[in-house]
Coordinates of C-alpha atoms (C1' of nucleotides) in Angstrom, one line a residue:
Chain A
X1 CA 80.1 91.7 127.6
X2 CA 82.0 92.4 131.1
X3 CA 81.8 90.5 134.3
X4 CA 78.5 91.4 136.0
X5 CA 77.4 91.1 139.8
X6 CA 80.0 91.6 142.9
X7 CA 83.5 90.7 141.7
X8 CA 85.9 87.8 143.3
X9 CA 87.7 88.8 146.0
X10 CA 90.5 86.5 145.1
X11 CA 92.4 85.3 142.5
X12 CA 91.1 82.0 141.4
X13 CA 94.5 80.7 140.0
X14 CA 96.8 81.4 143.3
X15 CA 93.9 80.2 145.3
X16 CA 94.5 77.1 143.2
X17 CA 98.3 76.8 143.2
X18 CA 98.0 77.0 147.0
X19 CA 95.4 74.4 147.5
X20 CA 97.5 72.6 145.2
X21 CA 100.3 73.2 147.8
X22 CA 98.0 72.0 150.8
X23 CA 96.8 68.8 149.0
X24 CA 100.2 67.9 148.2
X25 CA 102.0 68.7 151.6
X26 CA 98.8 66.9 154.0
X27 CA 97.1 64.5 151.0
X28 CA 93.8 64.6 150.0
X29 CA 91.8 63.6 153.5
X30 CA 94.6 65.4 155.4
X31 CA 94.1 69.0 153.6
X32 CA 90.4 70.1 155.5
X33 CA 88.1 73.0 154.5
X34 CA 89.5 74.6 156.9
X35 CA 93.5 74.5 155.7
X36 CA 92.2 74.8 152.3
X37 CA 90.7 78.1 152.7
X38 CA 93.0 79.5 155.0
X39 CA 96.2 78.5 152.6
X40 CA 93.6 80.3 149.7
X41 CA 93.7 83.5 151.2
X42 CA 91.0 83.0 154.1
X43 CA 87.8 82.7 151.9
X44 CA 84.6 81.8 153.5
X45 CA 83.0 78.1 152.7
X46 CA 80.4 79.7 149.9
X47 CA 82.9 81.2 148.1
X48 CA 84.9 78.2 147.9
X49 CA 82.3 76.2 146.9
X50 CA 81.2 78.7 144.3
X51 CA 84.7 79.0 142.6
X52 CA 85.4 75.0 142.5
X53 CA 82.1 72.9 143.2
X54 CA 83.3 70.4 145.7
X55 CA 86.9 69.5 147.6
X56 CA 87.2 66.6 145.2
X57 CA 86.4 69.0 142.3
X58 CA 89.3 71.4 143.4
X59 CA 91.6 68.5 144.1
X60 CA 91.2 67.1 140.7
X61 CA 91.8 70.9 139.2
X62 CA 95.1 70.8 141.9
X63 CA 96.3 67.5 139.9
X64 CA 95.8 69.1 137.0
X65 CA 97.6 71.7 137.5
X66 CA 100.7 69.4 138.9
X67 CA 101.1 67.6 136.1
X68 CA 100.9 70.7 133.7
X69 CA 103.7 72.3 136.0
X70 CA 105.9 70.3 138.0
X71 CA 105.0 66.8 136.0
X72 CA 105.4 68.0 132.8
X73 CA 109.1 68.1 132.9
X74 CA 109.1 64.4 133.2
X75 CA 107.4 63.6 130.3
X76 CA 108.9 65.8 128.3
X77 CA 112.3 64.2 129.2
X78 CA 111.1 60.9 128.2
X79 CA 109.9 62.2 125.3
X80 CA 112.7 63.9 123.8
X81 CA 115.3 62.0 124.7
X82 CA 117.4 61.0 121.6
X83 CA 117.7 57.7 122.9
X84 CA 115.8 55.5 125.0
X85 CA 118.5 55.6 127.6
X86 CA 118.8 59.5 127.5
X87 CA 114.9 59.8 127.9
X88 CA 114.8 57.3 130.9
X89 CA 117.9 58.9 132.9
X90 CA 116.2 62.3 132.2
X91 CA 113.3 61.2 133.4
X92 CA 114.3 60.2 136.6
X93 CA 116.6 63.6 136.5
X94 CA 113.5 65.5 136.7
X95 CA 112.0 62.7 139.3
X96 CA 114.5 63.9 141.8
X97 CA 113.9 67.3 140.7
X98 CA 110.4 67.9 141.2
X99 CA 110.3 65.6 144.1
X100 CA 113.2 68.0 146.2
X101 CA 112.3 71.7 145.2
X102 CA 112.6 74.3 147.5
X103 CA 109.7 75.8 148.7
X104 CA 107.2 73.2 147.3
X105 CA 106.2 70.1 149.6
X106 CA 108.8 66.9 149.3
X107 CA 108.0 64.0 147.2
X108 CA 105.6 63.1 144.1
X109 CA 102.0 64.8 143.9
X110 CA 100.6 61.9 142.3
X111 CA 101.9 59.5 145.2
X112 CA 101.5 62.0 148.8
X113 CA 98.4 63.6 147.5
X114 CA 95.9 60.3 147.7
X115 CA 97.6 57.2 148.4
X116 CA 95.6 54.6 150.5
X117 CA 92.6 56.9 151.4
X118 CA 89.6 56.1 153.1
X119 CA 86.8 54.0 151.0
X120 CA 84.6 57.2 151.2
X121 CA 87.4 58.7 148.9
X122 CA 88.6 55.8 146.6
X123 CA 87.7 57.8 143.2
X124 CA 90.1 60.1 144.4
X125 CA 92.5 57.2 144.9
X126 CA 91.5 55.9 141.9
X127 CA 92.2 58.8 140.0
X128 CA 96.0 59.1 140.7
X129 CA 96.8 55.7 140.5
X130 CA 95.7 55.9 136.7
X131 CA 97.7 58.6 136.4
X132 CA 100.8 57.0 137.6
X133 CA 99.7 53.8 135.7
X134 CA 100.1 56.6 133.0
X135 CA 103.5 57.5 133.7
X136 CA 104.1 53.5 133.8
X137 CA 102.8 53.3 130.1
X138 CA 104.3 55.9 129.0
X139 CA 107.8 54.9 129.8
X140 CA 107.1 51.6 128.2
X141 CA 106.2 53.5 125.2
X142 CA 109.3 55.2 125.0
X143 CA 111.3 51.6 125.3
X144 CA 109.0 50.4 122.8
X145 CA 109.8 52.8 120.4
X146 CA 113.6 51.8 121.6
X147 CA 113.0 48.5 120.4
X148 CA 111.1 49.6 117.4
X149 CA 113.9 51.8 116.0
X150 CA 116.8 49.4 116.3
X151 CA 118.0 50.7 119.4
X152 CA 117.2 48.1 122.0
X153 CA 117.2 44.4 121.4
X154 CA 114.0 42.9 119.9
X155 CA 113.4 40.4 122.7
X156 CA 113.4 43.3 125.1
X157 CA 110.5 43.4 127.4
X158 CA 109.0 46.9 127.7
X159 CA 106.3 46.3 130.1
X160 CA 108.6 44.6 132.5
X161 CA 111.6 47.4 132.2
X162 CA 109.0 49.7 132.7
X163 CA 107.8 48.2 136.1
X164 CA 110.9 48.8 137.3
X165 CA 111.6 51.9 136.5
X166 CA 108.3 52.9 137.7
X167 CA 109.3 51.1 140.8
X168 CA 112.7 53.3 141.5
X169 CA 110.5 56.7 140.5
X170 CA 107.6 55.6 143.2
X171 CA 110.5 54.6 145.7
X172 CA 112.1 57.8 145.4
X173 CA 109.1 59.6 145.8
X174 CA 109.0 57.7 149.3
X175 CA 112.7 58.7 150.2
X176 CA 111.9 62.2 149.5
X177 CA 108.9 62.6 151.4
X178 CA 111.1 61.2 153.9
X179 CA 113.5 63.6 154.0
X180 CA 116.5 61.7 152.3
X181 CA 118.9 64.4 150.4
X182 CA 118.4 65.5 147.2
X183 CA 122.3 64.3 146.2
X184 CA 121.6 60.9 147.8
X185 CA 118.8 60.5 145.4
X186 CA 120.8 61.1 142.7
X187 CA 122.8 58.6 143.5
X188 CA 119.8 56.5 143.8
X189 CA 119.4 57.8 140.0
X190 CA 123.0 56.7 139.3
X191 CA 122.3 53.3 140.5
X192 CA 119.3 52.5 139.0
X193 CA 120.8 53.7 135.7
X194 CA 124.1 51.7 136.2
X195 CA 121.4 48.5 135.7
X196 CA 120.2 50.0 132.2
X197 CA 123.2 47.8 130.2
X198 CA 122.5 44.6 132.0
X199 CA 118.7 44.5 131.7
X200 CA 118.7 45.9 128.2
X201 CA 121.5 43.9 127.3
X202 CA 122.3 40.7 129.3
X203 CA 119.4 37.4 128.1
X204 CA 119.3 35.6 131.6
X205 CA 118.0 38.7 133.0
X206 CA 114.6 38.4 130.1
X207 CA 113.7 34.9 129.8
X208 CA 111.1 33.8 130.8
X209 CA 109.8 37.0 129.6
X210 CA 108.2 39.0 132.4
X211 CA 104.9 40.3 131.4
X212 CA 104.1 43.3 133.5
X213 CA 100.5 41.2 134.3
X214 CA 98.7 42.6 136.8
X215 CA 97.5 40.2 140.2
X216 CA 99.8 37.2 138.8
Chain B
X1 CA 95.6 32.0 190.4
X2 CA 93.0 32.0 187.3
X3 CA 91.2 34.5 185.5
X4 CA 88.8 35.8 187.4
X5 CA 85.7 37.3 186.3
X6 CA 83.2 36.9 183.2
X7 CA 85.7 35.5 180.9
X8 CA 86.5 37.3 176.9
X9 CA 83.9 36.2 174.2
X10 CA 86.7 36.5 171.6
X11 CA 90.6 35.6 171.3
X12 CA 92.3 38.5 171.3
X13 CA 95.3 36.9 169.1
X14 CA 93.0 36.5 166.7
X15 CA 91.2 39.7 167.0
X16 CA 94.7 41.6 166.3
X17 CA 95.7 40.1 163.3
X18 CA 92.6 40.8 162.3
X19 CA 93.1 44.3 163.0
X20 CA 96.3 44.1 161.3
X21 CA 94.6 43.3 158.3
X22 CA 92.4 45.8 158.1
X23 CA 95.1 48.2 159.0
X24 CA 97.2 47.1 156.0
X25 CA 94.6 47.0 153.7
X26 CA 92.5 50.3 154.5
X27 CA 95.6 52.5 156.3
X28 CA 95.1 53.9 159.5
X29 CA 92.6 56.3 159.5
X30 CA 90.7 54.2 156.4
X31 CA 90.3 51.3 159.0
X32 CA 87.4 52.9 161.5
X33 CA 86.4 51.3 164.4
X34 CA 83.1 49.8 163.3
X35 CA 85.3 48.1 160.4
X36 CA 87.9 47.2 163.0
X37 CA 85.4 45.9 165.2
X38 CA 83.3 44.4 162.4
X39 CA 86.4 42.1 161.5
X40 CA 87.5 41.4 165.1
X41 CA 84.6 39.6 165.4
X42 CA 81.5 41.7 165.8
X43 CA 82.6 42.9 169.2
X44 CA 81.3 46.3 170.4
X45 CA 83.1 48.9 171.6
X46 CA 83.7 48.7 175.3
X47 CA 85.1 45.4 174.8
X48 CA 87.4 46.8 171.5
X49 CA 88.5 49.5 174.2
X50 CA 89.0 47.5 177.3
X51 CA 91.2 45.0 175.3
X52 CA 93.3 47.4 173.4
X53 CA 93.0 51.0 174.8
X54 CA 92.6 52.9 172.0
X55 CA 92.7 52.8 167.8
X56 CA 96.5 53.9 168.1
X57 CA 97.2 51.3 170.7
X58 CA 96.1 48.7 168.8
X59 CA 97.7 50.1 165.5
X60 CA 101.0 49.8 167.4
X61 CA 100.8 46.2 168.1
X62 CA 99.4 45.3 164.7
X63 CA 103.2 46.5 163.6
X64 CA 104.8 44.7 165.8
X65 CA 102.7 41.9 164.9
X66 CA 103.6 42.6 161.3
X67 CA 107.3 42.9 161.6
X68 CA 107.3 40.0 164.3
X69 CA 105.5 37.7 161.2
X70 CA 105.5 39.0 157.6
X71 CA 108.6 41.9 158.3
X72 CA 110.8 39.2 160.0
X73 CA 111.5 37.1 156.7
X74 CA 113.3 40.3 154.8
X75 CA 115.3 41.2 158.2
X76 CA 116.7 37.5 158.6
X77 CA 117.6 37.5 154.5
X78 CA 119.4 40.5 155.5
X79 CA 121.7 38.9 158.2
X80 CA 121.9 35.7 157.6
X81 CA 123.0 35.8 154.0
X82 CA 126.4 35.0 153.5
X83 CA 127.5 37.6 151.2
X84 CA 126.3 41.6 151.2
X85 CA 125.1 41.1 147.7
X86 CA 123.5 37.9 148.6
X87 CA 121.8 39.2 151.5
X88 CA 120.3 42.7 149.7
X89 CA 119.2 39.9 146.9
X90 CA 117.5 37.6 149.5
X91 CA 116.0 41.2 151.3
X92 CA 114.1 42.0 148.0
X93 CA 112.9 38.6 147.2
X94 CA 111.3 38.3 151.0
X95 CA 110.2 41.9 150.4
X96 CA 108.5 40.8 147.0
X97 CA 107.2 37.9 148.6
X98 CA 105.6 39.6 151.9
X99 CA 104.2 41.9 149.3
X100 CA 102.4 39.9 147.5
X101 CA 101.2 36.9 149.8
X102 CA 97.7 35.5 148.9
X103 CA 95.4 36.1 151.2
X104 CA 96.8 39.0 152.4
X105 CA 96.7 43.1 151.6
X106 CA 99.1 43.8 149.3
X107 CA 102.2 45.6 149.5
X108 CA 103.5 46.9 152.5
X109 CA 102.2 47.8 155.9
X110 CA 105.3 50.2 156.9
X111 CA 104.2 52.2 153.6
X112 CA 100.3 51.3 153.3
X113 CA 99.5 51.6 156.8
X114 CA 100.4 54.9 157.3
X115 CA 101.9 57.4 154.9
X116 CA 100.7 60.6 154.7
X117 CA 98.2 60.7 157.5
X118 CA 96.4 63.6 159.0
X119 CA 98.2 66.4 160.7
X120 CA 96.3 64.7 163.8
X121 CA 97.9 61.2 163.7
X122 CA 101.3 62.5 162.8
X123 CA 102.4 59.8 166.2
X124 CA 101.0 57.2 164.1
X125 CA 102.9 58.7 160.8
X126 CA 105.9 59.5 162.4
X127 CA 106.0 55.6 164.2
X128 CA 105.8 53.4 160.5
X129 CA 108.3 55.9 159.2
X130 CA 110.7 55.1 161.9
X131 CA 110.5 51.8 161.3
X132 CA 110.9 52.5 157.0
X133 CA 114.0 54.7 158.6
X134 CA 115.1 51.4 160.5
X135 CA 115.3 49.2 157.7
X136 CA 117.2 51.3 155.6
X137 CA 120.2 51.6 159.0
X138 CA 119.7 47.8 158.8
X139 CA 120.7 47.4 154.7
X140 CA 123.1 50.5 155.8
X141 CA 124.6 47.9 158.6
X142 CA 125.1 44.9 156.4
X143 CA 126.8 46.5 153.4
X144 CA 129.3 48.4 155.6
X145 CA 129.8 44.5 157.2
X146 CA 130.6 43.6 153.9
X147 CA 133.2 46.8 153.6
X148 CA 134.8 46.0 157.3
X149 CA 135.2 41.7 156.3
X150 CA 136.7 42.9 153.1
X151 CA 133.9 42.1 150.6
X152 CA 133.6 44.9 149.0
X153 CA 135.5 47.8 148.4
X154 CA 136.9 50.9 151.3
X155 CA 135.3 53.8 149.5
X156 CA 131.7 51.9 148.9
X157 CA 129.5 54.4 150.6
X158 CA 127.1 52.1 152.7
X159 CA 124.2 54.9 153.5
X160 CA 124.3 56.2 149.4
X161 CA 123.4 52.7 148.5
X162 CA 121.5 51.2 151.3
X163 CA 119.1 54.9 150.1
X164 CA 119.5 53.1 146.7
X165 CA 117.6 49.5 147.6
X166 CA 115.0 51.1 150.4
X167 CA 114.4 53.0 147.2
X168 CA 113.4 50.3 145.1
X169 CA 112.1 48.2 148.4
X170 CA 109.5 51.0 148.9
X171 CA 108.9 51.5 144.9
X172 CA 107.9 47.9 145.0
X173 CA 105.7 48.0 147.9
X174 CA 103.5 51.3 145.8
X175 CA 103.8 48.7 142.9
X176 CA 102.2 45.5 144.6
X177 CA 99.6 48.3 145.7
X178 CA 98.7 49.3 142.8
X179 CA 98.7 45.7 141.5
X180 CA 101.7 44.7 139.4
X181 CA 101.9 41.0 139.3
X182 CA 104.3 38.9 141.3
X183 CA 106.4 38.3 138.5
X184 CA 106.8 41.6 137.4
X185 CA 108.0 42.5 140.7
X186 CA 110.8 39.5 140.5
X187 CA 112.0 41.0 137.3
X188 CA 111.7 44.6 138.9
X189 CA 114.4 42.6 141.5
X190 CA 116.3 41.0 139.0
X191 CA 116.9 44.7 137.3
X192 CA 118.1 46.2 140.6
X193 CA 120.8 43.1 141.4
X194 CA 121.7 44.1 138.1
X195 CA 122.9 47.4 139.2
X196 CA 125.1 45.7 142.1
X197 CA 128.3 45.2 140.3
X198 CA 128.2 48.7 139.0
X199 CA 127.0 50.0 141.7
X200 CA 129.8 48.2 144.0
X201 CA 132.9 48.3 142.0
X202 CA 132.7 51.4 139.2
X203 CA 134.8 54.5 140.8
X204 CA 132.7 57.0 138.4
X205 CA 129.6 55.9 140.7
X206 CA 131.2 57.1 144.1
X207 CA 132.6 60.5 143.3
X208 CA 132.0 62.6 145.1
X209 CA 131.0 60.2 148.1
X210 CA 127.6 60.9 148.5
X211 CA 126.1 61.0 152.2
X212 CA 122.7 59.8 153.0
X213 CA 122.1 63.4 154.7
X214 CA 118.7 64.7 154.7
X215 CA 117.8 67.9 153.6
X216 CA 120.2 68.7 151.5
Chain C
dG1 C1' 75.1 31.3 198.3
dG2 C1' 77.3 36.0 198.6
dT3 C1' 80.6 39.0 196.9
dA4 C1' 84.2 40.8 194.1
dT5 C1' 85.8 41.0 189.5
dT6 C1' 85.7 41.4 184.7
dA7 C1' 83.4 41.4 180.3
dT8 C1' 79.3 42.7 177.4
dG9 C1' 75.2 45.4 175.3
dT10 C1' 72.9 49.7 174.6
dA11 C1' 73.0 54.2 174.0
dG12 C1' 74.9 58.4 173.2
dC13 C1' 78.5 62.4 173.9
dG14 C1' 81.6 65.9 172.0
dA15 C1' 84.4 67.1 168.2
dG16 C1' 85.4 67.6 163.5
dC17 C1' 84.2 66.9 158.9
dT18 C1' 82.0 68.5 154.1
dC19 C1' 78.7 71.3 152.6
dT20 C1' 74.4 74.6 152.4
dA21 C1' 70.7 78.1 153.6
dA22 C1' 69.7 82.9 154.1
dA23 C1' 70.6 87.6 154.2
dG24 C1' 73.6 91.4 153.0
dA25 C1' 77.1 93.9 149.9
dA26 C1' 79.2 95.1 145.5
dT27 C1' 79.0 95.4 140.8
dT28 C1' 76.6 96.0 135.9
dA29 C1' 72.5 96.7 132.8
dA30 C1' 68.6 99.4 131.9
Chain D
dT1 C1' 67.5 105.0 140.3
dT2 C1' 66.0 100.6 140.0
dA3 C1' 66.6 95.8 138.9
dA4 C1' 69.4 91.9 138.0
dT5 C1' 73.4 89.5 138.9
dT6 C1' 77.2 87.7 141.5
dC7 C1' 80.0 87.3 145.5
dT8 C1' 80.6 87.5 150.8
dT9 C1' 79.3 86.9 155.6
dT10 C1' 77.2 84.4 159.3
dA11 C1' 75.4 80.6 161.0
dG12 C1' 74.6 75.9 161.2
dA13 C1' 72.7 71.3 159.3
dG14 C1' 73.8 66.6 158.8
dC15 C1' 77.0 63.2 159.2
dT16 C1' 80.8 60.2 160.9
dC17 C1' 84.5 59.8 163.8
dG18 C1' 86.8 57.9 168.3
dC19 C1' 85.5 57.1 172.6
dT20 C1' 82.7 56.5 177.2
dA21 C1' 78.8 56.0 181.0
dC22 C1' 75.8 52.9 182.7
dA23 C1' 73.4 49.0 183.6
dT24 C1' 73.7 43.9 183.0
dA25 C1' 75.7 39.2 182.5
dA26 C1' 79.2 35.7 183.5
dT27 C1' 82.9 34.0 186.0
dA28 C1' 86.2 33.1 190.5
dC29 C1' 87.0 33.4 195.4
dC30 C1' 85.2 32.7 200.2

DNA sequence: GGTATTATGTAGCGAGCTCTAAAGAATTAA
DNA sequence: TTAATTCTTTAGAGCTCGCTACATAATACC
């Protein structure tokens, strides 16, 4: 059974990785109908809405497709890491990677593409942040796992070294949407990595233990 | 020689911080005039406009409100501590601490206010990230103090690591957004303090001295 | 009181937004 | 060839946005 009726005039999937492009570069209010469809090859409204049901619907496909692509990377360095160490420097490797690449908009999807949006739009909102709440967990999986297989000290908090983690991998997805350099994130990288002995290692730093808690 | 003429039903000092709240809280373009208005009192437009010119106008003082108030705190840790480390230490407590004030939006209003705005606001965009730009030269300023008065060492690079701390200062401010409790925050601190001696006194860290450049 | 001055209340303009209705064009199935 | 299906084109509906025109109300100066 072939395709019947008029066929697309487009190609659904670069239409996609463009919009994915547009909602990226301008965010999720900023990328119009009008951008959207010119960046997907200059389709008429009807067509657009045909292929992907709503701007919300595409944008959601757009996230998707990020975190198959340019996010996956990411996880899979924290996941096959040999050590908990490894996993989190590689991590933030590929942070810096995927936040600088050439020819793709500066700085995280999941942070540019719908950060404080309007309340018309706060599933949208809503949507990322659970997805870089996510991320958060699953780094504090990955120290967990640290801690479970003898590698980091048992009165290691996860939660907590996983806030800040998460903190210098939302930061640097600032500084790269603001044009810092690719090698002075690195350094960034370097830095935040130089802390990894200290907090893993050094008691005054986890007593009282921080719970990552959320609103106190 | 007194006011003259019908006198203004509402104090406009109060009426901008106000605003400023609703900027903080909703963004620039989530905060719409009827909210504005709404929260200002319940005054109507002609009056909004006559006292404050336009949206943008007001946006503009409700910075400088916010960096004259809640902002100033981090900038006096920064120059009034006695040492670089202590004054970077004191910066991210004030930061935690304007982040996270009851009462008030969370996070920060240099990075909630306005990131990622329209293509039409880019003035507005372009304005908080200046002042995100600003505070990094300041953190640049004091750790090259701390090179020139002999506290730490010649080949430190001051704009590598001041990219380092604005990292985690903005990674904190998404963090308090997104609702971490205060005291995960604290411990998110107390992990990048760790990082100082490293950071300031391990050669491997500084080669090859890394500029702050921007784009590569 | 009369007048100039400044603020307020009501109403609505023009632009841009997401999304849709209706008719025509290109393809497959019979 | 005819009908059914699916996409495209053109036009615009319905809404919200920032902002303003205009008449009215409240104050200070003379």
């Amino acid at each position: 059974m072939t395709q019947r009726g008029r066929p697309r005039s487009f190609d659904r999937q670069t239409a996609l990785r463009q919009a994915m492009q547009v909602f990226w570069a301008l965010g999720y209010e900023g990328a119009t109908l009008n951008e959207l469809q010119e960046a997907m090859g200059g389709i008429a409204p009807p067509s657009f809405y045909a292929a992907f049901g709503s701007k919300e619907e595409l944008f959601r496909e757009a996230v998707e497709l990020y975190s198959r692509t340019l996010g996956a990377p990411m996880m899979k360095a924290l996941e096959e890491g040999p050590t908990a160490r490894d996993s989190i420097q590689a991590l933030l490797v590929a942070a810096v990677e995927a936040f600088c690449k050439p020819g793709l908009p500066r700085g995280c999807f999941l942070v540019s593409g719908a950060f404080n949006s309007v309340p018309a739009n706060k599933n949208v909102d809503d949507h990322v942040r659970g997805l870089r709440v996510r991320r958060q967990k699953a780094i504090q999986q990955r120290l967990q796992r640290g801690v479970e297989e003898g590698e980091l000290p048992k009165n290691l908090d996860p939660a907590a070294t996983a806030v800040f983690y998460t903190t210098v991998i939302d930061g640097l997805a600032i500084q790269a949407r603001d044009g810092v350099s690719r090698k002075a994130l690195n350094f960034a990288v370097d830095c935040a990595m130089a802390a990894w002995d200290p907090v893993v290692h050094e008691t005054d730093l986890r007593k009282p233990r921080m719970l990552a808690n959320r609103r106190e």
